[in-house]
Amino acid sequence: MSETAPAPRTPSAFALEEERRVLSIRPVLAPVHRKYGSHPHQVYDLWPAEDPGAPMVMLLHGGYWRYDRMHLTPFAAHLAQNGFTTVLPGFRRSGGAGGYPATFDDIALAVDTIPQGRPFVLAGHCSGGHLALWAGARGLLPESSPWYTTRLPTAVLGLAPITDLAATIRDDLSDGAGLQLLGGADQVGARLPLVDPLTLLREKGTTGVRTVVLHGEADEEVPLGQFADYLAVHKDAEPVVLPGTGHYTLIEPGSAASRAVIETLGRLASGS
């Protein structure tokens, strides 16, 4: 007997208006644009803070591993205006040159090379949150993995992150985005354990990297169970829940939710 297909989700007027409002903000061009590798997608934008000694934040954009980073440029610029030198890397994406393994190759390369040994907080929104949590868990990979490393970010902030690829596939989020990332249903068994934050955590229960999961109580894009399930496994991750807040307002410059993100980044950067 085949499994019952998940019921289609119908977003509320609140969620639709929030998505329209935030994603319609005009992109902001970065003052600095550089490469971190030889592939055309291995590039990054840089917004230096006014203070040369400002903390560094690397942002990983969402879009279910398919879409580009331009929708996150206004928030990256906003972080720089609020005292963070901000890096926004591109990477190979599903549906094009990316998916497994290229997307993960690029994230590993960006995280390992762009900061040039400088302490930094790694943050990501939605599927970018998944990639940030994965990058923070690379020390849990088998040492034979090309992605294994002990050089990890100072801290990780997941903003409404996808934490559970198995649940993402089960719930058919964004029309099969999880299966597309992994290369199809026949690849899930072999590949998911290497790139799923929840699976990587199950044995040790911690990455050893300070981790915060921040999400809106009214998020309709990522099922709230993903946040709860991840926090139940990651024994020292810190939850931050914003009442009355949806999925996209977290990356809306000047919103109350964005102020909570900035405050959390400040705590993580300072170690407080």
Short mmCIF file of C-alpha atoms in Angstrom, two decimals:
data_model
loop_
_atom_site.label_atom_id
_atom_site.label_comp_id
_atom_site.label_asym_id
_atom_site.label_seq_id
_atom_site.Cartn_x
_atom_site.Cartn_y
_atom_site.Cartn_z
CA MET A 1 0.00 0.00 0.00
CA SER A 2 1.39 3.41 -0.95
CA GLU A 3 1.74 6.14 1.62
CA THR A 4 -0.92 8.79 1.71
CA ALA A 5 0.25 11.98 0.05
CA PRO A 6 0.47 14.95 2.40
CA ALA A 7 -2.48 17.30 2.24
CA PRO A 8 -1.69 20.50 0.34
CA ARG A 9 -1.08 23.45 2.63
CA THR A 10 -3.17 26.57 2.21
CA PRO A 11 -1.31 29.64 3.49
CA SER A 12 -3.28 32.23 5.42
CA ALA A 13 -3.75 35.81 4.26
CA PHE A 14 -1.22 36.78 6.96
CA ALA A 15 1.43 34.46 5.50
CA LEU A 16 0.76 35.49 1.91
CA GLU A 17 0.99 39.19 2.73
CA GLU A 18 4.20 38.69 4.72
CA GLU A 19 5.83 36.76 1.88
CA ARG A 20 4.77 39.34 -0.72
CA ARG A 21 5.94 42.26 1.41
CA VAL A 22 9.37 40.90 2.27
CA LEU A 23 10.24 39.30 -1.05
CA SER A 24 9.23 42.43 -2.97
CA ILE A 25 11.90 44.55 -1.25
CA ARG A 26 14.35 45.74 -3.88
CA PRO A 27 17.75 44.02 -3.87
CA VAL A 28 20.73 45.98 -2.56
CA LEU A 29 24.02 45.74 -4.42
CA ALA A 30 27.02 45.01 -2.24
CA PRO A 31 30.02 47.37 -2.27
CA VAL A 32 32.38 44.37 -2.60
CA HIS A 33 31.98 41.30 -4.81
CA ARG A 34 34.57 38.50 -4.81
CA LYS A 35 35.19 34.85 -5.72
CA TYR A 36 35.90 32.03 -3.30
CA GLY A 37 36.33 29.35 -5.97
CA SER A 38 36.61 28.78 -9.70
CA HIS A 39 32.97 27.97 -10.51
CA PRO A 40 30.84 30.98 -11.60
CA HIS A 41 28.48 30.40 -8.66
CA GLN A 42 31.35 30.38 -6.12
CA VAL A 43 31.15 34.10 -5.43
CA TYR A 44 30.20 36.24 -2.47
CA ASP A 45 28.98 39.71 -1.64
CA LEU A 46 30.54 41.65 1.22
CA TRP A 47 29.14 44.55 3.20
CA PRO A 48 31.92 45.83 5.50
CA ALA A 49 30.77 47.44 8.73
CA GLU A 50 32.06 50.92 9.49
CA ASP A 51 34.26 49.56 12.30
CA PRO A 52 37.12 47.43 10.86
CA GLY A 53 37.01 45.34 14.05
CA ALA A 54 33.29 44.61 13.78
CA PRO A 55 32.13 41.01 14.20
CA MET A 56 31.65 38.98 11.02
CA VAL A 57 28.42 37.26 10.05
CA MET A 58 28.11 34.89 7.10
CA LEU A 59 24.53 34.59 5.81
CA LEU A 60 23.24 31.60 3.85
CA HIS A 61 20.11 32.34 1.86
CA GLY A 62 16.93 30.30 1.66
CA GLY A 63 14.72 29.41 -1.27
CA TYR A 64 14.60 25.61 -0.81
CA TRP A 65 18.11 25.21 -2.23
CA ARG A 66 16.85 26.41 -5.66
CA TYR A 67 16.77 30.19 -5.73
CA ASP A 68 19.46 32.83 -5.70
CA ARG A 69 20.58 35.12 -2.91
CA MET A 70 19.22 38.47 -4.12
CA HIS A 71 16.19 38.45 -1.80
CA LEU A 72 18.55 38.41 1.20
CA THR A 73 20.70 41.36 0.07
CA PRO A 74 18.53 44.00 1.83
CA PHE A 75 18.92 42.14 5.12
CA ALA A 76 22.66 41.68 4.61
CA ALA A 77 23.02 45.43 4.04
CA HIS A 78 20.87 46.06 7.12
CA LEU A 79 23.17 43.93 9.27
CA ALA A 80 26.17 45.93 8.08
CA GLN A 81 24.38 49.15 9.03
CA ASN A 82 23.92 47.64 12.48
CA GLY A 83 27.57 46.87 13.07
CA PHE A 84 28.27 43.49 11.45
CA THR A 85 30.63 42.88 8.56
CA THR A 86 28.34 40.70 6.49
CA VAL A 87 29.17 38.06 3.89
CA LEU A 88 26.53 36.60 1.57
CA PRO A 89 27.89 33.73 -0.55
CA GLY A 90 26.37 32.28 -3.66
CA PHE A 91 26.53 28.54 -4.25
CA ARG A 92 25.48 25.95 -6.79
CA ARG A 93 21.77 25.26 -6.38
CA SER A 94 19.27 22.48 -7.04
CA GLY A 95 17.76 22.48 -10.49
CA GLY A 96 20.95 23.79 -12.04
CA ALA A 97 24.58 23.03 -11.31
CA GLY A 98 23.93 22.13 -7.68
CA GLY A 99 22.19 19.65 -5.44
CA TYR A 100 24.11 16.80 -3.84
CA PRO A 101 27.12 16.96 -3.65
CA ALA A 102 27.89 20.33 -5.30
CA THR A 103 25.78 22.48 -2.97
CA PHE A 104 27.55 21.01 0.05
CA ASP A 105 30.95 21.27 -1.60
CA ASP A 106 30.34 24.99 -2.06
CA ILE A 107 29.08 25.64 1.47
CA ALA A 108 32.08 23.81 2.93
CA LEU A 109 34.47 25.76 0.73
CA ALA A 110 32.84 29.11 1.50
CA VAL A 111 32.81 28.51 5.25
CA ASP A 112 36.40 27.27 5.26
CA THR A 113 37.95 30.00 3.12
CA ILE A 114 36.04 33.29 3.10
CA PRO A 115 36.60 34.26 6.79
CA GLN A 116 40.37 33.68 6.41
CA GLY A 117 40.68 32.44 9.97
CA ARG A 118 38.60 35.26 11.45
CA PRO A 119 35.93 34.31 14.04
CA PHE A 120 32.44 34.48 12.58
CA VAL A 121 28.81 33.62 13.23
CA LEU A 122 27.21 31.47 10.54
CA ALA A 123 23.53 32.26 10.04
CA GLY A 124 21.00 30.98 7.55
CA HIS A 125 17.31 31.41 6.78
CA CYS A 126 15.00 28.50 5.89
CA SER A 127 16.99 26.12 3.65
CA GLY A 128 19.98 28.37 4.30
CA GLY A 129 19.38 27.57 7.97
CA HIS A 130 19.62 23.89 7.09
CA LEU A 131 22.97 24.52 5.40
CA ALA A 132 24.20 26.56 8.39
CA LEU A 133 23.21 23.84 10.88
CA TRP A 134 24.84 21.24 8.63
CA ALA A 135 28.05 23.26 8.38
CA GLY A 136 28.14 23.56 12.15
CA ALA A 137 27.79 19.77 12.42
CA ARG A 138 30.60 18.83 10.03
CA GLY A 139 32.70 17.67 12.97
CA LEU A 140 30.18 14.83 13.40
CA LEU A 141 30.73 13.49 9.89
CA PRO A 142 32.92 10.43 9.32
CA GLU A 143 36.54 11.50 9.11
CA SER A 144 36.66 9.93 5.65
CA SER A 145 34.12 12.47 4.38
CA PRO A 146 35.53 15.29 2.24
CA TRP A 147 33.33 17.66 4.27
CA TYR A 148 34.67 16.61 7.67
CA THR A 149 36.49 19.34 9.57
CA THR A 150 37.25 20.46 13.08
CA ARG A 151 37.50 24.12 12.01
CA LEU A 152 33.95 25.20 12.75
CA PRO A 153 32.12 28.53 13.01
CA THR A 154 32.20 30.42 16.30
CA ALA A 155 28.43 30.02 16.53
CA VAL A 156 25.46 29.09 14.34
CA LEU A 157 22.10 30.85 14.12
CA GLY A 158 19.28 29.05 12.34
CA LEU A 159 16.54 31.46 11.27
CA ALA A 160 13.35 29.43 10.76
CA PRO A 161 15.65 26.64 9.58
CA ILE A 162 14.82 23.39 7.88
CA THR A 163 16.31 20.93 10.35
CA ASP A 164 14.98 17.56 9.21
CA LEU A 165 15.35 16.45 5.60
CA ALA A 166 13.36 13.26 6.15
CA ALA A 167 10.39 15.31 7.37
CA THR A 168 10.90 17.77 4.52
CA ILE A 169 10.60 14.90 2.05
CA ARG A 170 7.68 13.30 3.91
CA ASP A 171 5.76 16.57 4.00
CA ASP A 172 6.68 17.35 0.37
CA LEU A 173 7.75 20.88 1.25
CA SER A 174 8.04 23.16 -1.79
CA ASP A 175 7.05 20.49 -4.31
CA GLY A 176 9.73 17.92 -3.67
CA ALA A 177 12.60 20.24 -2.81
CA GLY A 178 14.20 17.75 -0.45
CA LEU A 179 14.22 14.95 -3.02
CA GLN A 180 15.56 17.32 -5.65
CA LEU A 181 18.42 18.34 -3.34
CA LEU A 182 19.39 14.71 -2.70
CA GLY A 183 19.04 13.59 -6.32
CA GLY A 184 15.85 11.52 -6.09
CA ALA A 185 14.14 8.96 -3.88
CA ASP A 186 16.65 6.23 -4.72
CA GLN A 187 19.49 8.34 -3.25
CA VAL A 188 17.89 9.28 0.07
CA GLY A 189 19.10 6.28 2.08
CA ALA A 190 22.77 6.80 1.24
CA ARG A 191 22.93 10.58 1.14
CA LEU A 192 20.56 11.88 3.82
CA PRO A 193 22.68 10.72 6.82
CA LEU A 194 25.59 12.84 5.55
CA VAL A 195 23.70 16.10 5.02
CA ASP A 196 20.81 16.08 7.51
CA PRO A 197 21.45 18.07 10.72
CA LEU A 198 19.00 16.03 12.80
CA THR A 199 20.48 12.70 11.72
CA LEU A 200 24.05 13.85 12.36
CA LEU A 201 23.12 14.84 15.91
CA ARG A 202 21.35 11.67 16.99
CA GLU A 203 24.38 9.87 18.42
CA LYS A 204 26.22 12.69 20.24
CA GLY A 205 23.41 15.18 20.84
CA THR A 206 25.63 18.22 20.29
CA THR A 207 27.85 19.72 17.62
CA GLY A 208 30.11 21.45 20.12
CA VAL A 209 29.26 24.74 18.42
CA ARG A 210 27.04 27.24 20.16
CA THR A 211 23.73 27.05 18.32
CA VAL A 212 20.53 29.10 18.44
CA VAL A 213 17.31 28.25 16.61
CA LEU A 214 15.18 31.37 16.19
CA HIS A 215 11.74 31.17 14.61
CA GLY A 216 8.36 32.80 14.54
CA GLU A 217 5.49 31.27 16.44
CA ALA A 218 3.24 31.89 13.40
CA ASP A 219 5.59 30.38 10.79
CA GLU A 220 3.50 28.61 8.14
CA GLU A 221 6.36 27.83 5.74
CA VAL A 222 8.38 25.37 7.83
CA PRO A 223 6.30 23.08 10.07
CA LEU A 224 6.88 24.02 13.70
CA GLY A 225 7.57 20.37 14.51
CA GLN A 226 10.90 20.66 12.71
CA PHE A 227 12.12 23.19 15.28
CA ALA A 228 10.83 21.18 18.24
CA ASP A 229 12.28 17.90 16.95
CA TYR A 230 15.71 19.42 16.37
CA LEU A 231 15.81 21.06 19.78
CA ALA A 232 14.80 17.78 21.40
CA VAL A 233 17.91 16.13 19.93
CA HIS A 234 20.43 18.99 20.16
CA LYS A 235 20.77 19.05 23.93
CA ASP A 236 22.53 22.42 24.22
CA ALA A 237 20.90 24.41 21.41
CA GLU A 238 19.05 27.54 22.52
CA PRO A 239 15.51 28.20 21.28
CA VAL A 240 14.25 31.73 20.63
CA VAL A 241 10.55 31.94 19.71
CA LEU A 242 9.00 35.22 18.56
CA PRO A 243 5.25 35.47 19.23
CA GLY A 244 2.99 36.52 16.38
CA THR A 245 5.86 36.29 13.89
CA GLY A 246 5.87 34.49 10.56
CA HIS A 247 8.57 33.03 8.36
CA TYR A 248 9.81 35.97 6.33
CA THR A 249 9.63 38.85 8.82
CA LEU A 250 12.88 37.57 10.35
CA ILE A 251 14.76 38.92 7.32
CA GLU A 252 12.74 42.12 6.89
CA PRO A 253 15.00 45.11 7.63
CA GLY A 254 13.71 47.19 10.52
CA SER A 255 11.03 44.77 11.67
CA ALA A 256 10.69 43.83 15.33
CA ALA A 257 11.76 40.33 14.37
CA SER A 258 14.91 41.62 12.66
CA ARG A 259 15.80 43.50 15.83
CA ALA A 260 15.60 40.20 17.72
CA VAL A 261 17.89 38.63 15.11
CA ILE A 262 20.40 41.47 15.50
CA GLU A 263 20.33 41.16 19.28
CA THR A 264 20.91 37.40 19.03
CA LEU A 265 23.78 37.85 16.58
CA GLY A 266 25.35 40.34 18.97
CA ARG A 267 25.18 37.85 21.81
CA LEU A 268 26.66 35.08 19.70
CA ALA A 269 29.46 37.26 18.33
CA SER A 270 30.43 38.48 21.79
CA GLY A 271 30.09 35.09 23.46
CA SER A 272 27.60 36.42 25.98
#
